[in-house]
Coordinates of C-alpha atoms in Angstrom, one line a residue:
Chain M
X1 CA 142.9 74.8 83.1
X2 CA 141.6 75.2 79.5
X3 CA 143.6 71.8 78.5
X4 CA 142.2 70.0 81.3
X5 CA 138.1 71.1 80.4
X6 CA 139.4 70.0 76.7
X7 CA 140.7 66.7 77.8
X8 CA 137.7 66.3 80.0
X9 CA 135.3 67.0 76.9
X10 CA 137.6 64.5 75.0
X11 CA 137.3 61.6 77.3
X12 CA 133.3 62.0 77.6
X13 CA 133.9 61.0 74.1
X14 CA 131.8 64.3 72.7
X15 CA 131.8 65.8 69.9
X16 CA 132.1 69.4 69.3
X17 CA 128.1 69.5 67.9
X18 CA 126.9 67.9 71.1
X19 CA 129.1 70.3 73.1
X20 CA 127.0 73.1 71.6
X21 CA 123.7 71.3 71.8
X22 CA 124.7 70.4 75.5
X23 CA 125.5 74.5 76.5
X24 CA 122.4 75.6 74.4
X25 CA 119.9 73.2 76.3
X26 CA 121.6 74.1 79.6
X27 CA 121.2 78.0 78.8
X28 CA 117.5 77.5 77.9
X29 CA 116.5 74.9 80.6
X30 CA 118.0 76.9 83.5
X31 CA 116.5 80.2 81.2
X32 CA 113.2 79.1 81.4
X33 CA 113.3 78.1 85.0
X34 CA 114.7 81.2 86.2
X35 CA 111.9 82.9 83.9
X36 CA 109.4 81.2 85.5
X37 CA 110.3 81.5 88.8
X38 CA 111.2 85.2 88.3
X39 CA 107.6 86.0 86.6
X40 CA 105.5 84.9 88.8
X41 CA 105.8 87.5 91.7
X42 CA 105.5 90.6 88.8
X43 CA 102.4 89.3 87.3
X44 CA 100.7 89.4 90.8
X45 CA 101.6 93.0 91.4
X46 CA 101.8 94.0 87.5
X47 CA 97.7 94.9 87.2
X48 CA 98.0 96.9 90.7
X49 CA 101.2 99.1 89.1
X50 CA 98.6 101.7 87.4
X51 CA 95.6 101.9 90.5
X52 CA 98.2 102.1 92.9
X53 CA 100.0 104.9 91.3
X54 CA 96.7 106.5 91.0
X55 CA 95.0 106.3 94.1
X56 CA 98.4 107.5 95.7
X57 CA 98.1 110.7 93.5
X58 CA 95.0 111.0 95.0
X59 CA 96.1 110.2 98.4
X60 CA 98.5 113.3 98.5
X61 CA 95.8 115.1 97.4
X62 CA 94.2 114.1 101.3
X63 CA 93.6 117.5 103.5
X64 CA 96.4 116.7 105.9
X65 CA 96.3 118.1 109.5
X66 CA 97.2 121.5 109.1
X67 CA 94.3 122.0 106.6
X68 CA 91.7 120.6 108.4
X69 CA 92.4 122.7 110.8
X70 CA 91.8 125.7 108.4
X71 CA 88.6 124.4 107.4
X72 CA 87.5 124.1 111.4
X73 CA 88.7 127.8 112.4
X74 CA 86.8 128.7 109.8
X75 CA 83.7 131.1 110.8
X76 CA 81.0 130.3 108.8
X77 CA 79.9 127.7 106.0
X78 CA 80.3 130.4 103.0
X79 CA 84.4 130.6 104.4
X80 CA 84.3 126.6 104.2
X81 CA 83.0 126.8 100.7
X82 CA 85.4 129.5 99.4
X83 CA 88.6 127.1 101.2
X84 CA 87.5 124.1 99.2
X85 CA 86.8 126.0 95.8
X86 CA 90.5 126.0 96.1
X87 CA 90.5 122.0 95.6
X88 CA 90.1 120.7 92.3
X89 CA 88.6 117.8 93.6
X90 CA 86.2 119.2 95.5
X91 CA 85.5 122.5 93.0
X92 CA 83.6 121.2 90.6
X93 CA 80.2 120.3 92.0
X94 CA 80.2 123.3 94.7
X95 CA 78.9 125.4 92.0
X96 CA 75.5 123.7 91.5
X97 CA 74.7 122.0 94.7
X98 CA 75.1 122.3 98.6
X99 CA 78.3 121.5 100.1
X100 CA 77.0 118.8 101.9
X101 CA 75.5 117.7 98.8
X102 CA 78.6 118.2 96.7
X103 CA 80.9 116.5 99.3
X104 CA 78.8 113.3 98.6
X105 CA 78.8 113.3 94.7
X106 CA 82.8 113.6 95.3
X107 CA 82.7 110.3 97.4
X108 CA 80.5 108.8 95.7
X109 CA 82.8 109.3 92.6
X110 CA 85.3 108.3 94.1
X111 CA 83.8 104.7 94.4
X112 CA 82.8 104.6 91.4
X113 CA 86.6 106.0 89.6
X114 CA 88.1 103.0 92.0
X115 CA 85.5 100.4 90.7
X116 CA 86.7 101.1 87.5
X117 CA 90.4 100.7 88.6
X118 CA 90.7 97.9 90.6
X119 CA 92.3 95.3 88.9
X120 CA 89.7 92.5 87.7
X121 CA 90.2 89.9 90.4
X122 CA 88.9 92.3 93.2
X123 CA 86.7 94.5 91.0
X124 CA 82.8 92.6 92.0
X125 CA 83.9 93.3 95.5
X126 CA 84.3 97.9 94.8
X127 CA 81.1 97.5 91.9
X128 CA 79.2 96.4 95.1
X129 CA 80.8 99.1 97.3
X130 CA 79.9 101.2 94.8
X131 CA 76.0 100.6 94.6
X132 CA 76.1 102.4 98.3
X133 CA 74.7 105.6 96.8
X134 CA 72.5 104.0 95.2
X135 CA 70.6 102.2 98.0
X136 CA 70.9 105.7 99.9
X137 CA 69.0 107.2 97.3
X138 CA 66.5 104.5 97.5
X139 CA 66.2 105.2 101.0
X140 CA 66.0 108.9 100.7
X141 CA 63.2 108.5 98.1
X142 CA 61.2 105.8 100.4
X143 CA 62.0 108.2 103.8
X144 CA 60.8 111.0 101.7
X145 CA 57.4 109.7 100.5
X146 CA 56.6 108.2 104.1
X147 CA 57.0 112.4 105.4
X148 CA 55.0 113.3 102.4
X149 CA 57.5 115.4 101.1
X150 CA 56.8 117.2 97.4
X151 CA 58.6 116.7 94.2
X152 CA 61.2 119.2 94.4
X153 CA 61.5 118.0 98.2
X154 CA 62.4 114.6 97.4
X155 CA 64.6 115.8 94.5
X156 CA 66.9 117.8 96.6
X157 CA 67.4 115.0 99.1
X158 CA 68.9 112.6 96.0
X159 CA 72.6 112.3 95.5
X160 CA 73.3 112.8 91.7
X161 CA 75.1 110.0 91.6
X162 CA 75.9 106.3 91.6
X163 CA 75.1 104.0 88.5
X164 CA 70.9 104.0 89.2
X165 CA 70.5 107.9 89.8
X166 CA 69.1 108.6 85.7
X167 CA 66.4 105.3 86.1
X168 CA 65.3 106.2 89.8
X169 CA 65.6 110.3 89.4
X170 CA 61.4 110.1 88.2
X171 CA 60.3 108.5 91.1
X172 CA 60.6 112.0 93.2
X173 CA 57.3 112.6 91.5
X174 CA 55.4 109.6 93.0
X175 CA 53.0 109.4 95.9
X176 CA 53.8 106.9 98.1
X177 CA 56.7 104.5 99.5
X178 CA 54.3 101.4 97.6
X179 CA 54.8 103.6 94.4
X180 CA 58.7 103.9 94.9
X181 CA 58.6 100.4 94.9
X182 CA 56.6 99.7 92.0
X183 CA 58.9 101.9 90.1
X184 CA 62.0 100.0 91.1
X185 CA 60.4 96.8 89.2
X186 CA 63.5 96.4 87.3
X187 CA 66.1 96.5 89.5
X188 CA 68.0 94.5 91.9
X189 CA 66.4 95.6 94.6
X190 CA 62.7 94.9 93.5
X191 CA 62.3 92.1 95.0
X192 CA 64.3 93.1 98.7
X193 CA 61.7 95.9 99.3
X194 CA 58.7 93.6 97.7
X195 CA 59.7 91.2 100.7
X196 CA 59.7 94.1 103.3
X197 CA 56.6 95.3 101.8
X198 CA 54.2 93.4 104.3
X199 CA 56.0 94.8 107.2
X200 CA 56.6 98.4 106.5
X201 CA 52.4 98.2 105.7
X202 CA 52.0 96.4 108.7
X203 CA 54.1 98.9 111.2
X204 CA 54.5 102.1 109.0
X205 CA 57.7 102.3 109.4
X206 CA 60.3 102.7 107.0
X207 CA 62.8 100.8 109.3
X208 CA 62.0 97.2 108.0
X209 CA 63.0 98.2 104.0
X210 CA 66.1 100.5 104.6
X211 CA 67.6 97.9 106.8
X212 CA 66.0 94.9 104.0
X213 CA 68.6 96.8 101.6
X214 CA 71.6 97.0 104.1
X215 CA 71.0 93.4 104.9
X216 CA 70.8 93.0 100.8
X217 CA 74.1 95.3 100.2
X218 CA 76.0 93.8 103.2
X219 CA 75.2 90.5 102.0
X220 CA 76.3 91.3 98.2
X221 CA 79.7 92.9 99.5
X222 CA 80.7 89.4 101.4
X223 CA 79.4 87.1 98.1
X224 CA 81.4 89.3 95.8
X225 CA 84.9 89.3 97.6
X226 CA 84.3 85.5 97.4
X227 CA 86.8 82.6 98.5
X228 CA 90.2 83.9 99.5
X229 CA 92.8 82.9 96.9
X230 CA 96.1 85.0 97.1
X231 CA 97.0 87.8 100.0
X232 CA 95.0 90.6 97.8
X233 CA 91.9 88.5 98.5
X234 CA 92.4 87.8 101.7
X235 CA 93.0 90.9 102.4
X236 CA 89.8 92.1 100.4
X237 CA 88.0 89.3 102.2
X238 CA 89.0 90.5 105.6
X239 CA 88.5 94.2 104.8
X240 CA 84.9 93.7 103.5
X241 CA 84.1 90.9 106.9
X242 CA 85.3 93.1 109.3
X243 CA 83.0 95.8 107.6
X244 CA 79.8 93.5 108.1
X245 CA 81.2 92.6 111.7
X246 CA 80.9 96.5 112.6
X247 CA 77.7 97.1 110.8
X248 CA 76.7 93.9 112.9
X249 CA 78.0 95.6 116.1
X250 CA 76.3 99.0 115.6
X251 CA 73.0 97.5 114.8
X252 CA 72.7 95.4 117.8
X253 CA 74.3 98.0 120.3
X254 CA 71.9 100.2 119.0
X255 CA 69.0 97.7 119.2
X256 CA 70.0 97.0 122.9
X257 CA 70.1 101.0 123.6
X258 CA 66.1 101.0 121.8
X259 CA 65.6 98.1 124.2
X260 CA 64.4 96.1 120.9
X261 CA 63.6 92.5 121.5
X262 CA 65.6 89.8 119.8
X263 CA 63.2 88.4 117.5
X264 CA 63.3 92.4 115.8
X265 CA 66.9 92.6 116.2
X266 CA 68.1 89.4 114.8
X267 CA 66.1 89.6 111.3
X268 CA 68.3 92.8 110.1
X269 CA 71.9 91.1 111.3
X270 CA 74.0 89.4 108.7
X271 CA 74.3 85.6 109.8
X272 CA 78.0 84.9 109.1
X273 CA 80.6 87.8 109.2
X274 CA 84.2 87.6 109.3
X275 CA 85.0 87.6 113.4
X276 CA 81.7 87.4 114.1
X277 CA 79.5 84.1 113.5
X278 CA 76.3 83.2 114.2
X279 CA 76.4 81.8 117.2
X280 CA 78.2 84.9 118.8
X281 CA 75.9 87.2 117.4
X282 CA 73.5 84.9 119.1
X283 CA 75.2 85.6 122.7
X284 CA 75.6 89.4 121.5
X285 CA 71.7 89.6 120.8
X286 CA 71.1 88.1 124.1
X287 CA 72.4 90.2 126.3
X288 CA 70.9 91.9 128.5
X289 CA 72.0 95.4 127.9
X290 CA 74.8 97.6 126.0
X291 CA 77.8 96.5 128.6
X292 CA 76.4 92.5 127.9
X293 CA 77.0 92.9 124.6
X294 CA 80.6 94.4 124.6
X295 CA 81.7 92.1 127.2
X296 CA 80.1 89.1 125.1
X297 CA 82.9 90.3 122.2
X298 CA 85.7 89.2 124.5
X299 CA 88.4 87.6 122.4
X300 CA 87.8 89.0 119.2
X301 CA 89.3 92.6 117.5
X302 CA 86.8 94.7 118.8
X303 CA 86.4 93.9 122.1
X304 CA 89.7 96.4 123.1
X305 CA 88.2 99.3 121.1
X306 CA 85.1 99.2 122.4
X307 CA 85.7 98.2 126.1
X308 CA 87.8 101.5 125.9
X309 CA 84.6 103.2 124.9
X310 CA 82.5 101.9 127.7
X311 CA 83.7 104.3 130.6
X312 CA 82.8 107.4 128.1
X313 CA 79.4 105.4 126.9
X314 CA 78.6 105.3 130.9
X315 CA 79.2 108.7 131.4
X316 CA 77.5 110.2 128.5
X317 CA 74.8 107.6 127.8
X318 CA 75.7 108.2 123.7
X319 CA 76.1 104.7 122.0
X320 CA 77.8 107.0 119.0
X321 CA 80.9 106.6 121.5
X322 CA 80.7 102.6 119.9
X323 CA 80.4 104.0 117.0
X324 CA 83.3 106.2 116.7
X325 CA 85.8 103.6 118.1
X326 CA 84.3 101.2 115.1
X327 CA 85.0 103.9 112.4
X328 CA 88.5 104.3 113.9
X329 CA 89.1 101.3 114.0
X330 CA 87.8 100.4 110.4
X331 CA 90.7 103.2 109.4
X332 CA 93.5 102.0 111.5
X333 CA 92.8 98.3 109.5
X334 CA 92.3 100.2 106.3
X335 CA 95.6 101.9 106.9
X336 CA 97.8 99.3 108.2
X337 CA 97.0 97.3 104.8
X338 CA 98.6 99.9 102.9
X339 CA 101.8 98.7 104.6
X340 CA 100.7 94.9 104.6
X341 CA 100.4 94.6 100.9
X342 CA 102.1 98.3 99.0
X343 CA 102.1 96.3 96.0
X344 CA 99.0 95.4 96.0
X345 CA 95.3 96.0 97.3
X346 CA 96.9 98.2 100.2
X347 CA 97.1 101.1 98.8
X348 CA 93.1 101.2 97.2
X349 CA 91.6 100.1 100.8
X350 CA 93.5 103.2 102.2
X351 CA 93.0 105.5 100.2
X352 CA 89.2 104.7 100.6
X353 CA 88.9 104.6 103.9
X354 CA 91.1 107.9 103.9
X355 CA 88.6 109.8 101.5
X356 CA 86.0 108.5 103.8
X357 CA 87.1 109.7 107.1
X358 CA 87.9 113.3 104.9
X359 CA 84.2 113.7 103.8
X360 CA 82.7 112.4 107.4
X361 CA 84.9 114.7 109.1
X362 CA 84.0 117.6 107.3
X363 CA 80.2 116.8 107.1
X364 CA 81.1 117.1 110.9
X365 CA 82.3 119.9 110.3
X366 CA 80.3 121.6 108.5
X367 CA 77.0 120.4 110.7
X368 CA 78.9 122.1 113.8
X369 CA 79.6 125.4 111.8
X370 CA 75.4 125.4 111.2
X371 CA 75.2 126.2 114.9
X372 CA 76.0 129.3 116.1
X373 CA 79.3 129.4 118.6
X374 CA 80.0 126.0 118.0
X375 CA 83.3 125.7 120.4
X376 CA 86.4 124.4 118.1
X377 CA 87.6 122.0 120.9
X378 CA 84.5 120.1 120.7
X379 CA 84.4 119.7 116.8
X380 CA 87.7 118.4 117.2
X381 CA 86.7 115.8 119.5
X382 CA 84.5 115.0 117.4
X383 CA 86.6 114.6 114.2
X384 CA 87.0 111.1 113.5
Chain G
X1 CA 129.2 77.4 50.8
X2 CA 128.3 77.8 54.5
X3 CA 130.5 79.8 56.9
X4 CA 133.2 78.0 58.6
X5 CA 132.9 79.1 62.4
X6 CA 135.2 77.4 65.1
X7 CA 133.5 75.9 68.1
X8 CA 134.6 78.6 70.6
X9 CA 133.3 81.2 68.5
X10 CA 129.7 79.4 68.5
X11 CA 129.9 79.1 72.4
X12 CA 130.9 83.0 72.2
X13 CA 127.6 83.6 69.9
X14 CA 125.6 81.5 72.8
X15 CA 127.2 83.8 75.2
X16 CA 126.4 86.9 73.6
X17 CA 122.7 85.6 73.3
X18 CA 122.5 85.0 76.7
X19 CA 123.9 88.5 77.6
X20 CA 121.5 90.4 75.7
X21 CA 118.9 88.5 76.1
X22 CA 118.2 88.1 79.5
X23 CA 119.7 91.0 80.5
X24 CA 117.1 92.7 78.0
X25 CA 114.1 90.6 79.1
X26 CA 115.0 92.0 82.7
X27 CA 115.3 95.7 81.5
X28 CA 112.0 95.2 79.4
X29 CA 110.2 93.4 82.7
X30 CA 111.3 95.9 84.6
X31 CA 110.7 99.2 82.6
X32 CA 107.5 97.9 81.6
X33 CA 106.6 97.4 85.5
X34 CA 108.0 101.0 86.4
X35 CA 106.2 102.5 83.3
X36 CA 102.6 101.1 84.6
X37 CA 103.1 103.2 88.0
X38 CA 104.6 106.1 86.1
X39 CA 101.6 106.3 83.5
X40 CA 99.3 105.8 86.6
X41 CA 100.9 108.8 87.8
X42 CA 100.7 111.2 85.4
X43 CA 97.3 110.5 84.3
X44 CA 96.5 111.9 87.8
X45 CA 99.7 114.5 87.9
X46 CA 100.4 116.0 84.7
X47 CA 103.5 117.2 86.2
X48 CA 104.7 114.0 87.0
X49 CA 105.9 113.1 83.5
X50 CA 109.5 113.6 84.0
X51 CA 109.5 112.1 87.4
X52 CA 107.8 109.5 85.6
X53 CA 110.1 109.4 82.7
X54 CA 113.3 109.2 85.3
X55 CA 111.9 106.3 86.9
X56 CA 111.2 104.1 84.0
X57 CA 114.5 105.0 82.5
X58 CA 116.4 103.5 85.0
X59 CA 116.1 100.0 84.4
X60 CA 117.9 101.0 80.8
X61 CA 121.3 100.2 81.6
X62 CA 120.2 96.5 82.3
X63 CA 119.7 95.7 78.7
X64 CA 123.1 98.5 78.0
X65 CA 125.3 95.9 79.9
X66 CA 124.2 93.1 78.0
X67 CA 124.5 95.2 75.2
X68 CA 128.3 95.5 75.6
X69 CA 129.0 92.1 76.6
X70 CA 127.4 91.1 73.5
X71 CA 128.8 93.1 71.0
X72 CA 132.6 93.2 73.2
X73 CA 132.0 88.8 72.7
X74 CA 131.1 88.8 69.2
X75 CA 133.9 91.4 68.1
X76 CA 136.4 89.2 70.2
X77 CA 135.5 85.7 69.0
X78 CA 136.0 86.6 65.5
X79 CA 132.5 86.2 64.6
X80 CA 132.1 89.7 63.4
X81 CA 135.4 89.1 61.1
X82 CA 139.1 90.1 61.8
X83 CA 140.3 87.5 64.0
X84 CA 140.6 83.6 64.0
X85 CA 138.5 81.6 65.9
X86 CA 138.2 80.8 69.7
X87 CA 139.2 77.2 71.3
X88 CA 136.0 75.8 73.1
X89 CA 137.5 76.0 76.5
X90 CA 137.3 80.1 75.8
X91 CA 133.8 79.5 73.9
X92 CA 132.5 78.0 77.2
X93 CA 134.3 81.3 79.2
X94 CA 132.0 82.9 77.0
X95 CA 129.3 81.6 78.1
X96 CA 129.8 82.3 81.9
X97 CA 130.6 86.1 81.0
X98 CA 127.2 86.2 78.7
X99 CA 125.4 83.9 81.9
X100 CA 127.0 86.5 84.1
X101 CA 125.4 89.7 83.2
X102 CA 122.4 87.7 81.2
X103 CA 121.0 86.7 85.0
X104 CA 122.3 89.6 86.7
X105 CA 120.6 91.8 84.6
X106 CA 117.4 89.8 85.0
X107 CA 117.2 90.2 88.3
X108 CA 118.6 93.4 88.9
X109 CA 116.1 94.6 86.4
X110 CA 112.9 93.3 88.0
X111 CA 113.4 94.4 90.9
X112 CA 114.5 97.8 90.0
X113 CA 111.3 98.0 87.7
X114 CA 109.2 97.3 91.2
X115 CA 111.6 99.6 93.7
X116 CA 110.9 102.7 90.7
X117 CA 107.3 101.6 90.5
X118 CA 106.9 102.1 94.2
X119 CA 108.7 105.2 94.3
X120 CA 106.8 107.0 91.3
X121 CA 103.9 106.3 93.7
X122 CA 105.5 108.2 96.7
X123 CA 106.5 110.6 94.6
X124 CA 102.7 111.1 93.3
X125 CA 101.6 111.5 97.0
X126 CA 104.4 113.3 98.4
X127 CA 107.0 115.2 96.0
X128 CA 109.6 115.5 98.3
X129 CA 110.1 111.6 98.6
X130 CA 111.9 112.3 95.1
X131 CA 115.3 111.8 96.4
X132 CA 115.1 109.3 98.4
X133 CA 112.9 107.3 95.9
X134 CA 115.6 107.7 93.0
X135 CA 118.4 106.1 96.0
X136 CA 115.8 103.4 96.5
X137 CA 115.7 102.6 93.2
X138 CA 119.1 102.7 92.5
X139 CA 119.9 99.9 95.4
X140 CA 119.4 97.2 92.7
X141 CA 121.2 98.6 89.9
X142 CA 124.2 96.7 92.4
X143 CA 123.6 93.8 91.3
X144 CA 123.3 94.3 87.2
X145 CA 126.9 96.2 87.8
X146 CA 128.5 93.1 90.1
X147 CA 127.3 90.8 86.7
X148 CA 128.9 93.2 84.5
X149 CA 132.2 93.2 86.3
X150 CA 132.2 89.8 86.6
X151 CA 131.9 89.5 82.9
X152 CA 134.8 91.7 82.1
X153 CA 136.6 89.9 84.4
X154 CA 135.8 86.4 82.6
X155 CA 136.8 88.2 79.1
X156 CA 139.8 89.7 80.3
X157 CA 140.9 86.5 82.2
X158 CA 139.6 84.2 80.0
X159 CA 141.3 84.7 76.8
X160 CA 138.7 86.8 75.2
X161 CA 139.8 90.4 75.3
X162 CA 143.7 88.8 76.1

């Protein structure tokens, strides 16, 4: 065998310095290919390795069944205080503010510890997420002045938290929504609530501005996860659409349950969502009541979740039936792109959506516990 | 003067190259990948370190493989003295056994890298996946081992270790 390669060498007529130029440009050419090719899957997933790994940690942390079901035996808020002093997480703020209170500055730093995490390519899309508390703030401090509520009031109402809280904090003192605005000059949202401003003075109510900055947040979240370029974006992309689709839903169920008129209705609805485009938000606003506008979904995602809901929405006349279903169904997404992509943006949309079902739930929770002889079967049904 | 050095023995120093390199630059990829989860880990879970520590040692024997096929190449082909040169026909064996565990340790290593960085973040979540995370991440230390073998084989057969 070995004489026939060295005859074979021999009548190719090279010599022995070609033979080893030959092998060393074979090894490198078929090195750099299988380089290449081997690369390119591991720097797509490489930024993800850390957040993943951290956000799982986190995930474990997650109350799982068995301890929510501590927390909703438990007889009174001062017991549901005591059982989450036990959680680091949770520990730190119940010290100096209400649980409810506390329970928000934990989600709200949760966004903000994930907008830091998230990998660069996807990172717009969680800084806008992000800026959630800070709108609510806004709203709190506009809600606030329209009741006439005092300083200390107002203050209480404001989540310490989010990346506006130390510039907006002040305006508690002010006197009226017009004032909160004036003192938001220099921020984003200035100019939003300027363009509100005619009619919030027109109908005094505070409706036309908070939904002018869900229209303005909404509409941020969709620019920022921009044009789909690899799965993590798409996934993003879908994640954050689908989010606008169900804020879409809920607005215009709810505007069909006030009996609100279309002109009203369609000014606060996000033209283009994922599932959802114009012209069937069109057909959606046109129905004529709650059932015409679930039927009217037919052949998109929603349309099985909420024609589920329809039978219990008949019976109990409570559009938060819709509602429910959405929130579920924003979580089962959520959760089934932990599996879709676990090398990837999977694992940060669950854990999100997780955290978020853990602090609604026990605001539930916790709101039930305020009455007296709240029954435990019926907190449970309404844990989300 | 320069240094007289037969043919095969070159091929053998490409081979040994080959070995150590790419099965290095799939241990280094690899660990590097596992590493990133485990340091994700025990930023959040001090605890985690050794877990952490396990996981991104794995893809270790990678580079150990190459390692030995280098250093059993070089000492064979008389490159390291004591011996006389190899013909080219065993230069190019070489070469095969060094391609051998070279690519299989690439390969084997990447991918163990991602199985361990997967399983550090089970582990962070749910410390009882330990065991089943380590078999996981074992599953593609299969192939670094069937490149190894191979390249014994080659030596052995070859001429090399003859």
């Amino acid at each position: 065998m070995a004489d026939e390669i060295s005859a074979v060498i021999n009548q190719l007529g090279f010599s022995p310095e070609t033979v080893i130029v030959l092998a060393i440009l074979a090894v490198v050419i078929v090195g750099a290919v299988v380089v290449i090719i081997a690369s390119r899957p591991v720097l797509d997933i490489y930024p993800y390795l850390n957040p993943i790994a951290r956000v799982r940690a986190r995930k474990g942390r997650l109350f799982n069944e068995k301890q929510l079901s501590e927390v909703i035996e438990s007889s009174n808020i001062e017991e549901i205080t005591n059982y989450l002093r036990g959680f680091p997480d949770y520990a730190n703020h119940l010290d100096d503010y209400s649980l409810e209170k506390a329970l928000d500055i934990q989600l709200a730093e949760t966004y903000d510890l994930i907008s830091k995490l998230a990998p660069k390519d996807i990172q717009d899309a969680f800084t806008v997420l992000a800026k959630k508390y800070d709108i609510n703030n806004i709203k709190s401090l506009i809600a606030a002045k329209e009741m006439g509520l005092t300083e200390d009031e107002t203050s209480n109402l404001l989540i310490p938290a989010g990346r506006l809280y130390s510039e907006i904090e002040h305006l508690a003192d002010v006197n009226t929504v017009t004032d909160v605005i004036a003192g938001l000059d220099n921020t984003e949202y200035s100019a939003v609530l300027e363009d509100a401003l005619p009619e919030y003075e027109e109908s005094k109510m505070v409706l036309p501005l908070g939904s002018a900055l869900d229209k303005y947040y909404l509409e941020n979240l969709l620019k920022s996860s921009g044009i789909p370029s690899d799965e993590n974006s798409q996934i993003l992309y879908s994640y954050i659409g689908e989010q606008v689709d169900v804020s879409n839903i809920k607005l215009i169920i709810r505007a069909k349950a006030d009996g609100l008129s279309y002109d009203k209705a369609s000014s606060y609805v996000i033209a283009d969502g994922y599932q959802l485009r114009e012209w069937k938000l069109k057909d959606m606003m046109e129905s004529e009541d709650v059932a015409g506008v679930i039927s009217s979904l037919e052949g998109t995602d929603y349309a099985p979740t909420l024609g589920d809901s329809l039978s219990k929405y008949n019976e109990t006349g409570s559009i938060s039936v819709f509602e429910k279903a959405l929130d579920e169904y924003l979580i089962e997404k959520a959760k089934s792109f932990s599996t879709r992509k676990p090398l990837g943006i999977g694992p940060i949309l669950g854990y999100l959506s997780q955290k978020e079902r853990e602090i609604k739930n026990l605001k539930i929770i916790i709101r039930a516990k305020r009455e007296i002889n709240f029954p435990i079967s019926e907190i449970k049904e309404m844990l989300i | 003067m320069g240094v007289e050095i037969a043919l095969g023995t070159a091929l053998a120093a490409i081979g040994a190259g080959v070995a150590v390199g790419f099965a290095g630059l799939g241990s280094g990829l690899g660990q590097g990948i596992a590493a990133a989860g485990s340091v994700g880990a025990v930023a959040e879970d001090k605890s985690m370190f050794a877990q952490g520590i396990i996981f991104a040692a794995l893809e270790e024997t990678q580079a150990i493989y190459g390692f030995l096929v280098a250093i059993l190449l070089l000492v064979f082909s008389g490159l390291l003295g004591g011996g006389e040169g190899l013909p080219t026909t065993v230069g190019l064996v070489a070469i095969g056994a060094g391609a051998s565990i070279g690519f299989a340790g690439l390969g084997s290593g990447m991918g163990q890298g991602i199985a361990a960085a997967s399983s550090v973040g089970s582990v962070v979540e749910d410390k009882s996946m330990f065991a089943q995370g380590i078999i996981f991440s074992a599953l593609p230390e299969t192939q670094a081992i069937y490149g190894f073998l191979i390249a014994i084989l080659l030596m052995v057969f070859g001429g090399i270790l003859g």
